[in-house]
PDB file of C-alpha atoms and ligand atoms in Angstrom:
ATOM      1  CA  UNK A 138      95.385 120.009 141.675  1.00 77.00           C
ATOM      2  CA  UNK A 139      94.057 122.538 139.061  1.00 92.00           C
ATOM      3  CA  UNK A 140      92.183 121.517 136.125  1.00 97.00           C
ATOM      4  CA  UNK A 141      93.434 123.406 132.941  1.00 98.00           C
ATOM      5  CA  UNK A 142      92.458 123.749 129.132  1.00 98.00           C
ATOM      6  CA  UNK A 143      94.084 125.331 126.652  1.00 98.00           C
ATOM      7  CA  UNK A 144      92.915 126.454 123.359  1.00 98.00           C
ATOM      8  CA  UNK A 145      94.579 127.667 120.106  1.00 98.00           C
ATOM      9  CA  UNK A 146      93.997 128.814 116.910  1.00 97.00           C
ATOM     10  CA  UNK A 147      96.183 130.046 113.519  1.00 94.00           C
ATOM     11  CA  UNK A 148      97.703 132.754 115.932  1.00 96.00           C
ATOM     12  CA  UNK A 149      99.961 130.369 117.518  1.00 98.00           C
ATOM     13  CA  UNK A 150     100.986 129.012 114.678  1.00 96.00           C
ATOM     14  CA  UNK A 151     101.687 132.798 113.013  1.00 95.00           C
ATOM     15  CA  UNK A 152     105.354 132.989 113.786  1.00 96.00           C
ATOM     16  CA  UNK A 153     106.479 129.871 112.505  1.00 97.00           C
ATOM     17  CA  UNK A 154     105.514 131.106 109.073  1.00 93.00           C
ATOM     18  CA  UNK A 155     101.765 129.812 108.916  1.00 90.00           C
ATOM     19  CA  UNK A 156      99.519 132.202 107.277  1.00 82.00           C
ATOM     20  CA  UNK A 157      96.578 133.067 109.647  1.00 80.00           C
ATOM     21  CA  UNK A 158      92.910 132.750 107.900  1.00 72.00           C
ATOM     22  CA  UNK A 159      91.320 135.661 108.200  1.00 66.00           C
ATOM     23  CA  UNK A 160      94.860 137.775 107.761  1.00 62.00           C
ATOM     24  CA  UNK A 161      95.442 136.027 104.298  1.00 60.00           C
ATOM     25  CA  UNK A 162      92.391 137.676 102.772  1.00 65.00           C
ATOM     26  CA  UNK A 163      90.543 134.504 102.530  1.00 64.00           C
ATOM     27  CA  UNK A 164      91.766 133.732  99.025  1.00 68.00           C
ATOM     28  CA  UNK A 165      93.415 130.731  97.237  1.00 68.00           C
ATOM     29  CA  UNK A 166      94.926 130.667  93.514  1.00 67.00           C
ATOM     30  CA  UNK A 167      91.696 133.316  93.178  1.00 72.00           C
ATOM     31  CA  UNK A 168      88.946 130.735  94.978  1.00 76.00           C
ATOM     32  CA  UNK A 169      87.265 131.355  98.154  1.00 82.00           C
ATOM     33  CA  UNK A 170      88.683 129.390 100.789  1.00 78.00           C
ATOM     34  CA  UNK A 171      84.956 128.084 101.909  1.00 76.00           C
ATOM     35  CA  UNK A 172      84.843 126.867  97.947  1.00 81.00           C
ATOM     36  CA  UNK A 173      87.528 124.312  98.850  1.00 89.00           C
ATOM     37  CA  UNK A 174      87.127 123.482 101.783  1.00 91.00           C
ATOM     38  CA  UNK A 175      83.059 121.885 101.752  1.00 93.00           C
ATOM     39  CA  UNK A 176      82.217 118.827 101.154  1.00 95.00           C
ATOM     40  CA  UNK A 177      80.400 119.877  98.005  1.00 94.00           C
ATOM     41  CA  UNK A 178      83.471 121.238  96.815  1.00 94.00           C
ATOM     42  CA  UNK A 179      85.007 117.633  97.386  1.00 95.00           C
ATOM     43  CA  UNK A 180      81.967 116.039  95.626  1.00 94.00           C
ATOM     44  CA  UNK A 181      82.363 118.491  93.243  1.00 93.00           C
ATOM     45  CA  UNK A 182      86.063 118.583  91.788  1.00 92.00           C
ATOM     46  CA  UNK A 183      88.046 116.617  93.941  1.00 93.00           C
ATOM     47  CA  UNK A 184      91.524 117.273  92.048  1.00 92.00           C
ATOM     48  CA  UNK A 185      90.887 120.924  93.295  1.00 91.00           C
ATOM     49  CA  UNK A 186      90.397 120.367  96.469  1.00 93.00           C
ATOM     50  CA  UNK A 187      93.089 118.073  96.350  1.00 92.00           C
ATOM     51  CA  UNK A 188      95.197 120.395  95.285  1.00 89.00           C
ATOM     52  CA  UNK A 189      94.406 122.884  98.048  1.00 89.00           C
ATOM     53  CA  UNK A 190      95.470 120.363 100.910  1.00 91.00           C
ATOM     54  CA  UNK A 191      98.754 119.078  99.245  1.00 89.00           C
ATOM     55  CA  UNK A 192      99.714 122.518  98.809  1.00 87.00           C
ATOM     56  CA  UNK A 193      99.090 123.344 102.747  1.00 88.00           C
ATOM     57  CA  UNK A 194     100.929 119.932 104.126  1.00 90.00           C
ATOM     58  CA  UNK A 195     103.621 120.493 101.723  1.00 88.00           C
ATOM     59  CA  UNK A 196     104.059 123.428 103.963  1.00 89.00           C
ATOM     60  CA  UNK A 197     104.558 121.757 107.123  1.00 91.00           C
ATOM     61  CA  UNK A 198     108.056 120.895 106.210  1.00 90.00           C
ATOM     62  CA  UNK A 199     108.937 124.353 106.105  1.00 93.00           C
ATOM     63  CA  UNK A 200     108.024 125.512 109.659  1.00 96.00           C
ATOM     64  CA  UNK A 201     109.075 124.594 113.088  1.00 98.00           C
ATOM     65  CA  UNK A 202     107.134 125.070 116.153  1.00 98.00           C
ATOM     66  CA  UNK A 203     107.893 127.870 118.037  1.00 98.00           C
ATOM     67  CA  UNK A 204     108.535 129.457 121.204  1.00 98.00           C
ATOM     68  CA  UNK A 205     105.017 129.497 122.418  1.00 98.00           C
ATOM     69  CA  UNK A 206     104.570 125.877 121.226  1.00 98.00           C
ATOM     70  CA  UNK A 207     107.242 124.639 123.119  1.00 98.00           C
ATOM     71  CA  UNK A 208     105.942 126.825 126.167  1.00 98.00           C
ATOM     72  CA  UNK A 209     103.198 125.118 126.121  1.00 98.00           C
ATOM     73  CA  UNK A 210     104.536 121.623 125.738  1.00 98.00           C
ATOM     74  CA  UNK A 211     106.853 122.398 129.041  1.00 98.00           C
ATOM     75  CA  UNK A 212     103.102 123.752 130.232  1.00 98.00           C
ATOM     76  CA  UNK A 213     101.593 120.403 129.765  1.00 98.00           C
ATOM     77  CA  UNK A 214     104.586 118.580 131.369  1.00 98.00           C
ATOM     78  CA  UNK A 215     105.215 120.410 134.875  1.00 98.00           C
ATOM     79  CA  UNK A 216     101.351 120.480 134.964  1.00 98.00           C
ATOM     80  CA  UNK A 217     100.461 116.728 134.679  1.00 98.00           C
ATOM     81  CA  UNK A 218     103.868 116.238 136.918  1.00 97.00           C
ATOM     82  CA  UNK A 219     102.523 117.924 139.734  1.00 96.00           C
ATOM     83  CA  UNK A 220      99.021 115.773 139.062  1.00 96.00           C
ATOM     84  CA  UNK A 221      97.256 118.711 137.790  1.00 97.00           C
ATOM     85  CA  UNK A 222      94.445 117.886 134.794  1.00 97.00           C
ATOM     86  CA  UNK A 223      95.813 119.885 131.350  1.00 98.00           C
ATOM     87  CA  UNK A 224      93.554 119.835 128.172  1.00 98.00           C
ATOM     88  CA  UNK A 225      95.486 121.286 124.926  1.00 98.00           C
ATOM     89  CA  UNK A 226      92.669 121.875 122.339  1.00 98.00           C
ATOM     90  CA  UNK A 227      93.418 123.051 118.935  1.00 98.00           C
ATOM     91  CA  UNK A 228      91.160 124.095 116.096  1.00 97.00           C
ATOM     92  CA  UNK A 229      94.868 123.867 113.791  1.00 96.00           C
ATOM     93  CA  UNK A 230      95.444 121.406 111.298  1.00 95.00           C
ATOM     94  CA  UNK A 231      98.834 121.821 111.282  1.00 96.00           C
ATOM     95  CA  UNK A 232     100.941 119.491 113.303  1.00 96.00           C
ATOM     96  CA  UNK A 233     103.229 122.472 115.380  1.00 98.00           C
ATOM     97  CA  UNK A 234     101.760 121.607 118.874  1.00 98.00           C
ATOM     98  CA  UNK A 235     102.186 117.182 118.207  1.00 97.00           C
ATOM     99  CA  UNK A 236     106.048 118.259 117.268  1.00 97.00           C
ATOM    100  CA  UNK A 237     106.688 120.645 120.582  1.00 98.00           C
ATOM    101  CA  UNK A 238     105.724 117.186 122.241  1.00 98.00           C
ATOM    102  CA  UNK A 239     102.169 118.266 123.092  1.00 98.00           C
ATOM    103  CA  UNK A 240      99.372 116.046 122.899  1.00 98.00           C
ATOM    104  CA  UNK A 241      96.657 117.824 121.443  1.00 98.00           C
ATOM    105  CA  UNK A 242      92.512 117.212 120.372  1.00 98.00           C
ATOM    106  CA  UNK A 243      92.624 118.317 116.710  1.00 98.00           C
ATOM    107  CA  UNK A 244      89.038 119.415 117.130  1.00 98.00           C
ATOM    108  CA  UNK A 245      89.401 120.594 112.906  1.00 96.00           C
ATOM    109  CA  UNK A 246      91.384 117.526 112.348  1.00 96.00           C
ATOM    110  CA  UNK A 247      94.949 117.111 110.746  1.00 94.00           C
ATOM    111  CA  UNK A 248      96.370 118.050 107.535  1.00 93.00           C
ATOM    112  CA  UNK A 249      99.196 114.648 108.438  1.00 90.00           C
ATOM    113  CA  UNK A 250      95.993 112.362 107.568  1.00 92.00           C
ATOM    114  CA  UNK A 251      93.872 111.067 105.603  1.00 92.00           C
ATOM    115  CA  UNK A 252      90.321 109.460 106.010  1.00 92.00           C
ATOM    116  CA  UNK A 253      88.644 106.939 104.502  1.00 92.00           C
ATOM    117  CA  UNK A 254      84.875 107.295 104.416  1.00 90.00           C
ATOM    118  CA  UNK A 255      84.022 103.747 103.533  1.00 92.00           C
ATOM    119  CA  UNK A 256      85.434 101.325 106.425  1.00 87.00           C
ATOM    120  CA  UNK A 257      86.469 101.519 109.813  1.00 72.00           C
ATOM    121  CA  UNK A 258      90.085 101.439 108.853  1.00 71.00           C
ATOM    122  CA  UNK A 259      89.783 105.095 109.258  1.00 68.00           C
ATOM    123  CA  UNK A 260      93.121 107.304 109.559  1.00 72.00           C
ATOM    124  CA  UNK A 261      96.099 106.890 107.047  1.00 77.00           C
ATOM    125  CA  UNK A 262      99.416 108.889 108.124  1.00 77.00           C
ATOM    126  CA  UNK A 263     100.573 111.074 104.961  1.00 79.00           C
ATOM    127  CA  UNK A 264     104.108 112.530 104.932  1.00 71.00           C
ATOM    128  CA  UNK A 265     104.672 113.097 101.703  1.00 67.00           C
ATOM    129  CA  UNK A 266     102.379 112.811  98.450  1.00 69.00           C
ATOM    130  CA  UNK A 267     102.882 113.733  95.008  1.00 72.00           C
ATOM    131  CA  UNK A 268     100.720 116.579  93.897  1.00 68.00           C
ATOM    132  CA  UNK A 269      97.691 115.382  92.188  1.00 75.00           C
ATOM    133  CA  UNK A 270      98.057 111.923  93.308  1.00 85.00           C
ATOM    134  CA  UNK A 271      95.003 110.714  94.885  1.00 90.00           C
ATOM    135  CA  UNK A 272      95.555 107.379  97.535  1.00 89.00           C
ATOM    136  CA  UNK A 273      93.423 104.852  97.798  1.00 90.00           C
ATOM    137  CA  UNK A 274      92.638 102.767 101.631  1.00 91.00           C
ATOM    138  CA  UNK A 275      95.594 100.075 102.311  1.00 88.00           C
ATOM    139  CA  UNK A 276      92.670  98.398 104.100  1.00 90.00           C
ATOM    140  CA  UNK A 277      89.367  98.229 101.166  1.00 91.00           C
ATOM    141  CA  UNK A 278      91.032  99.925  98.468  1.00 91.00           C
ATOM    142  CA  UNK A 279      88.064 102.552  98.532  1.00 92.00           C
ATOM    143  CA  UNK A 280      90.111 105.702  96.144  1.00 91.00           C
ATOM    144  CA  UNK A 281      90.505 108.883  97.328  1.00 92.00           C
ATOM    145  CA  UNK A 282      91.123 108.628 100.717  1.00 92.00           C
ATOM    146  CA  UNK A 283      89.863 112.298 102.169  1.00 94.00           C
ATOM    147  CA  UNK A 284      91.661 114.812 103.701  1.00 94.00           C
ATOM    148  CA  UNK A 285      91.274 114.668 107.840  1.00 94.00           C
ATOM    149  CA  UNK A 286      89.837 117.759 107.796  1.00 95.00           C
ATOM    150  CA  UNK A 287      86.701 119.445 109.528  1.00 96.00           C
ATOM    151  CA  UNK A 288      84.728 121.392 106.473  1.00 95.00           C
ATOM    152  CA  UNK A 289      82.719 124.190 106.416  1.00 90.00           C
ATOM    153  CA  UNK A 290      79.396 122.577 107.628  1.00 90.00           C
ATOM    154  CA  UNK A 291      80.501 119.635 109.632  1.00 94.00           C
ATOM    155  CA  UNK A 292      80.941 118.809 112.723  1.00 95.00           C
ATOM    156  CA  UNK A 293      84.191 119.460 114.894  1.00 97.00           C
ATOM    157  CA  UNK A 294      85.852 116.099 116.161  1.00 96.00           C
ATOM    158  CA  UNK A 295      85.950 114.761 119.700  1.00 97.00           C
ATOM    159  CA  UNK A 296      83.330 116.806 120.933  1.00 97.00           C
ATOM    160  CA  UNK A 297      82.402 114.758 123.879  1.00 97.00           C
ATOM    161  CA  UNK A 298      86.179 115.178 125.194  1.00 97.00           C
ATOM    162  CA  UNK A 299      85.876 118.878 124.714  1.00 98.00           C
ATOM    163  CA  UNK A 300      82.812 119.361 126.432  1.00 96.00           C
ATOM    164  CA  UNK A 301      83.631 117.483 129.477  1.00 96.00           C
ATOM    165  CA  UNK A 302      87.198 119.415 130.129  1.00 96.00           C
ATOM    166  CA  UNK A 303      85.198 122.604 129.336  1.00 96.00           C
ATOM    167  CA  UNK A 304      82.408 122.065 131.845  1.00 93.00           C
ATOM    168  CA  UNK A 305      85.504 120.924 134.928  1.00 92.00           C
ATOM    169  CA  UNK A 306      87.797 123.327 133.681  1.00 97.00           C
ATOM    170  CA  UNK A 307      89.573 126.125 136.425  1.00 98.00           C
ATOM    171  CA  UNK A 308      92.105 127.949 134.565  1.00 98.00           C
ATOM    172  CA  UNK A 309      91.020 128.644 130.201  1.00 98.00           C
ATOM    173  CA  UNK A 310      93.311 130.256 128.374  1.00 98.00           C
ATOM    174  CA  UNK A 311      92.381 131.148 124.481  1.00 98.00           C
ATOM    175  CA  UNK A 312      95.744 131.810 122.514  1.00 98.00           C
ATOM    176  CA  UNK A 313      96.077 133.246 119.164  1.00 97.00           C
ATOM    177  CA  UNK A 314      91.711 132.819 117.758  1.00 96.00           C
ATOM    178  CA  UNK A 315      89.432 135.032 116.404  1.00 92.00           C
ATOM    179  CA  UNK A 316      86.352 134.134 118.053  1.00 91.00           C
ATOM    180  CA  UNK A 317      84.574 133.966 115.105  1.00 88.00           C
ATOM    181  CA  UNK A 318      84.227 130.572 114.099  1.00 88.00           C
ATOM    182  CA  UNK A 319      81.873 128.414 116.697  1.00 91.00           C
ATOM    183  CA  UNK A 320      81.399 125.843 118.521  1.00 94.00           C
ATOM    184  CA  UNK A 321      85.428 127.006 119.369  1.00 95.00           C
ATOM    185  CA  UNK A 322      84.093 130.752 119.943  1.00 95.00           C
ATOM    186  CA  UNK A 323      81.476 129.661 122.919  1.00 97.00           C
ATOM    187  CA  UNK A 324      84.240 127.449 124.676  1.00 98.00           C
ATOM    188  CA  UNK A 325      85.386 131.208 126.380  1.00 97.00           C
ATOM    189  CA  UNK A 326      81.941 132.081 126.940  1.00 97.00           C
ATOM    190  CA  UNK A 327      81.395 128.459 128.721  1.00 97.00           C
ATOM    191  CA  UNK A 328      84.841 128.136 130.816  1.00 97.00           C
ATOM    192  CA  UNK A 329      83.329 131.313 132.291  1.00 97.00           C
ATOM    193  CA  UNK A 330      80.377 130.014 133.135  1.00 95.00           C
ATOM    194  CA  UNK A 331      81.167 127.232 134.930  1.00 94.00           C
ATOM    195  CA  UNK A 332      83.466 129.647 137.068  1.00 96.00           C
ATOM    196  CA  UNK A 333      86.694 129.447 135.642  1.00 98.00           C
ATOM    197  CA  UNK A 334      89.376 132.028 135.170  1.00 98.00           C
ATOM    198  CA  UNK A 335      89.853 132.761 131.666  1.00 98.00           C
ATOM    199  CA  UNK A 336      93.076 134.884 130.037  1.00 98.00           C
ATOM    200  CA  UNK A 337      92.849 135.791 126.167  1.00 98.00           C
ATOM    201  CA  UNK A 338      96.179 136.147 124.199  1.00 98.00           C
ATOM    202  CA  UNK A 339      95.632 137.476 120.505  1.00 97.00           C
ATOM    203  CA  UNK A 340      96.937 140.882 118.717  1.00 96.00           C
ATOM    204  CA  UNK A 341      93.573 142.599 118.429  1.00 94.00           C
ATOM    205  CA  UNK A 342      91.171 142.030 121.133  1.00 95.00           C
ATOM    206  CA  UNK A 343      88.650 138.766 119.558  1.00 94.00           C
ATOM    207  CA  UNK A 344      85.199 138.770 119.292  1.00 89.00           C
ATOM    208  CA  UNK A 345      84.128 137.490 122.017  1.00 94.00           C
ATOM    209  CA  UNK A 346      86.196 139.220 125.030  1.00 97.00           C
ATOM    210  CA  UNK A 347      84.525 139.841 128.042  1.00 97.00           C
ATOM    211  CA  UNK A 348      85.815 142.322 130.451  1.00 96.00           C
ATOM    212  CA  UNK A 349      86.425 139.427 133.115  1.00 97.00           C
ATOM    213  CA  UNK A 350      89.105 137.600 130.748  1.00 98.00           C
ATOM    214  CA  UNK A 351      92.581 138.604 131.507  1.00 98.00           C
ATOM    215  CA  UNK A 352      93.687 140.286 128.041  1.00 98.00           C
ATOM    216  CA  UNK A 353      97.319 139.398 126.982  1.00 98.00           C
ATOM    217  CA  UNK A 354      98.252 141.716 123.883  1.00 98.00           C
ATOM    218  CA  UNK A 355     101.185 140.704 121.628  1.00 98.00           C
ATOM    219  CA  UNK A 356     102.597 138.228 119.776  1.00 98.00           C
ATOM    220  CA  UNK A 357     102.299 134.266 121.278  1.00 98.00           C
ATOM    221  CA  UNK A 358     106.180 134.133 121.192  1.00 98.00           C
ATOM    222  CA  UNK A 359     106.477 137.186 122.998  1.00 98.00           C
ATOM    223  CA  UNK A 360     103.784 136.593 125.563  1.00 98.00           C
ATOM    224  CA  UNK A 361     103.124 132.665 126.379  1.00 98.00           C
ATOM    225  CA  UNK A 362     107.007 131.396 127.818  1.00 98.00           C
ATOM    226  CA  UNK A 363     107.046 133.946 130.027  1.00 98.00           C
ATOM    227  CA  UNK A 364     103.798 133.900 130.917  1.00 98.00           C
ATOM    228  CA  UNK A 365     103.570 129.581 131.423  1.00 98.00           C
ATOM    229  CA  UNK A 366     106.598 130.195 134.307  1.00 98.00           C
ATOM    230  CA  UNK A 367     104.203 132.441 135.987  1.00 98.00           C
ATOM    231  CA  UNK A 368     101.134 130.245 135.502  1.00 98.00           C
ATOM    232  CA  UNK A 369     103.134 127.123 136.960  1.00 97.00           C
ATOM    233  CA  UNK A 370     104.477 129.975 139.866  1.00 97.00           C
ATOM    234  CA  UNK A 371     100.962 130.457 140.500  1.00 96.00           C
ATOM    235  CA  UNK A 372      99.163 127.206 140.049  1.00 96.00           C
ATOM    236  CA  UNK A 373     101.827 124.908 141.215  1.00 92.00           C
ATOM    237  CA  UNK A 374     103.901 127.148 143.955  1.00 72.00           C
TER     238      UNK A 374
HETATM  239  P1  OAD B 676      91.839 133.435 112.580  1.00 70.91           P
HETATM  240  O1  OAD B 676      92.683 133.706 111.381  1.00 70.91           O
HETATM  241  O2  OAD B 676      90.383 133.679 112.496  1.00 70.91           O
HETATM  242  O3  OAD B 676      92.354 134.340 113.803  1.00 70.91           O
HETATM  243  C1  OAD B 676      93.705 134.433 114.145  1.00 70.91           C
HETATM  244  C2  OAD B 676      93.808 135.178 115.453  1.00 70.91           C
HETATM  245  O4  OAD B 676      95.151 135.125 115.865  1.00 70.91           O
HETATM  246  C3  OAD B 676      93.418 136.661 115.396  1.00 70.91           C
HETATM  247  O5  OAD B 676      92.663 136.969 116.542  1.00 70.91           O
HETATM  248  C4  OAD B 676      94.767 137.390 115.434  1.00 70.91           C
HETATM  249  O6  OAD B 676      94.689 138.633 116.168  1.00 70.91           O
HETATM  250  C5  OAD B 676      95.599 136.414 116.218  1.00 70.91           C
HETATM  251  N1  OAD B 676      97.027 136.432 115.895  1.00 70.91           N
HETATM  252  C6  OAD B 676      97.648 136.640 114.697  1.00 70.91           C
HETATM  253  N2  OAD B 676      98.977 136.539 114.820  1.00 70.91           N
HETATM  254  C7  OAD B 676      99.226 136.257 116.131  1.00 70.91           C
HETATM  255  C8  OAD B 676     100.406 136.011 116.898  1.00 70.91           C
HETATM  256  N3  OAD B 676     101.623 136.044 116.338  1.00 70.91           N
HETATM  257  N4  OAD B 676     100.267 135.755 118.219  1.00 70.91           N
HETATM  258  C9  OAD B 676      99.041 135.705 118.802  1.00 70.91           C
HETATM  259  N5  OAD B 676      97.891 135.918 118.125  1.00 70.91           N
HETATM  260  C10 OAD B 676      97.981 136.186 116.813  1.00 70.91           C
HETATM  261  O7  OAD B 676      92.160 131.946 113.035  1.00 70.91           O
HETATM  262  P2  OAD B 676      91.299 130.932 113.923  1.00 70.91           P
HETATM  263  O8  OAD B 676      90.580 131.653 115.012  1.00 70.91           O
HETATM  264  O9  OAD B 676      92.206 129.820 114.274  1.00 70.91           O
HETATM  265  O10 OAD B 676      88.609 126.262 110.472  1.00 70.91           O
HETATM  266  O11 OAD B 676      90.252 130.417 112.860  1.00 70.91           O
HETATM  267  C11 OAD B 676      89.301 129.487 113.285  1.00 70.91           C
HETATM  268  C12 OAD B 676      88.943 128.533 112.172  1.00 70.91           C
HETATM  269  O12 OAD B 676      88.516 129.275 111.021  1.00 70.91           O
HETATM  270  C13 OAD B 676      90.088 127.713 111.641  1.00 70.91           C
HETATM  271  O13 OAD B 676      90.373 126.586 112.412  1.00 70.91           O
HETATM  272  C14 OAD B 676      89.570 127.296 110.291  1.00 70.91           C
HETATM  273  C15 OAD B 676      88.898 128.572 109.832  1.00 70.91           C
HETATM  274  O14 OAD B 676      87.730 128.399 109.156  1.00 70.91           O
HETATM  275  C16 OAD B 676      88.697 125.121 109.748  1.00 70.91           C
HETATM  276  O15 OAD B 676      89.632 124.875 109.000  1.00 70.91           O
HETATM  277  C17 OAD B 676      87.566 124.171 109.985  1.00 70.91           C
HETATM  278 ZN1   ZN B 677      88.906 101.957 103.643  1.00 70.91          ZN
END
């Protein structure tokens, strides 16, 4: 009985086709990407921002998870089999990990919803949406619904989840994140604290490596599948 978490960022998501953030340059159609996505860009010119999102989940139907997603799906499944704890956080909005068959805390929330900031309604599913056409709530008609997304300046989603796997956890692995952009960054710093054994896949060695984390250079698809079959050799036997 081992108590795992898992955490990913844009680097998983890199071989499917996903552009990572700060590889792209940190530009869109010649706007900062922090100018789009802030609520006072929102508040601002919402047809912009709008824009930005459509153009992003219009991309989802051009990728397919990959290797490493489905690793970690298979991960998940031999893991809570053998009545093991497994925590799969991402700070993605894309949906790669949900279509492996993972079930994920979307700690930056999802680009397949939309929020409504009046009621309690809450999420609305979105598959596919004209460009410039704002929706309004099915439940109190309040127009535009939101994207689901966690702006520059606000505060991750389920939190309280997160910090409770992180403070239990044995095994943390941090796949594909630049340990740059907090609270995700400290999770490493944490899992080690409370005494777990931490492994680091990424390219170029993050931010915030310590020389106690197992560093696994390379791509995810390269690395994670065969690394999961000796992670379930090891932690199930
Ligand atoms: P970054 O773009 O900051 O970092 C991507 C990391 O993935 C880097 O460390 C790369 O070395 C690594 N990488 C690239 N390709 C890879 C591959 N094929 N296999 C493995 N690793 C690879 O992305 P994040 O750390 O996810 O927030 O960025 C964190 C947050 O910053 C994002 O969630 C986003 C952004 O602001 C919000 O949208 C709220
Ligand atoms: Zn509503």
């Amino acid at each position: 009985m081992t108590s795992v978490v898992i955490l990913t960022g844009a680097g998983v998501s890199a071989d499917s086709g996903l552009a990572t953030f700060r590889d792209a340059g940190g530009l869109w159609e010649g706007h900062h990407v922090e100018d789009v996505a802030t609520p006072e860009a929102w508040a601002r010119d919402p047809s912009l921002v709008w824009r930005f999102y459509q153009m992003r989940r219009a991309q989802l139907g051009e990728v397919e998870p990959n290797a490493a997603h489905h690793a970690l799906a298979r991960l998940e499944t031999e893991l809570v089999a053998a009545g093991s704890s497994f925590t799969l956080i991402s700070q993605n909005v894309d949906d790669l990990h949900q279509r492996a068959g993972s079930n994920v805390i979307a700690m930056h929330g999802q680009l397949a919803r939309l929020r409504c900031t009046v009621c309690a309604a809450g999420m609305h599913d979105v598959e596919h949406v004209e460009p410039e056409q704002f929706l309004a709530c099915s439940a109190c008609g309040h127009s535009p619904l939101r994207p689901d997304i966690v702006w520059f300046g606000e505060i991750p989603l389920h939190m309280d989840l997160i910090e409770r796997a992180i403070l239990n956890v044995e095994k943390f692995v941090a796949i594909g994140t630049s340990g740059a952009v907090y609270p995700a960054a400290a999770f490493l710093q944490v899992a080690r604290a409370a005494g777990a054994e931490t492994w680091v896949n990424s390219l170029e060695e993050p931010e915030n490596l310590d020389p106690r984390d197992r560093f696994l250079a390379g791509r995810a698809v390269d690395v994670i599948p065969a690394q999961v079959d000796r992670w379930l050799a090891e932690w199930i036997g």
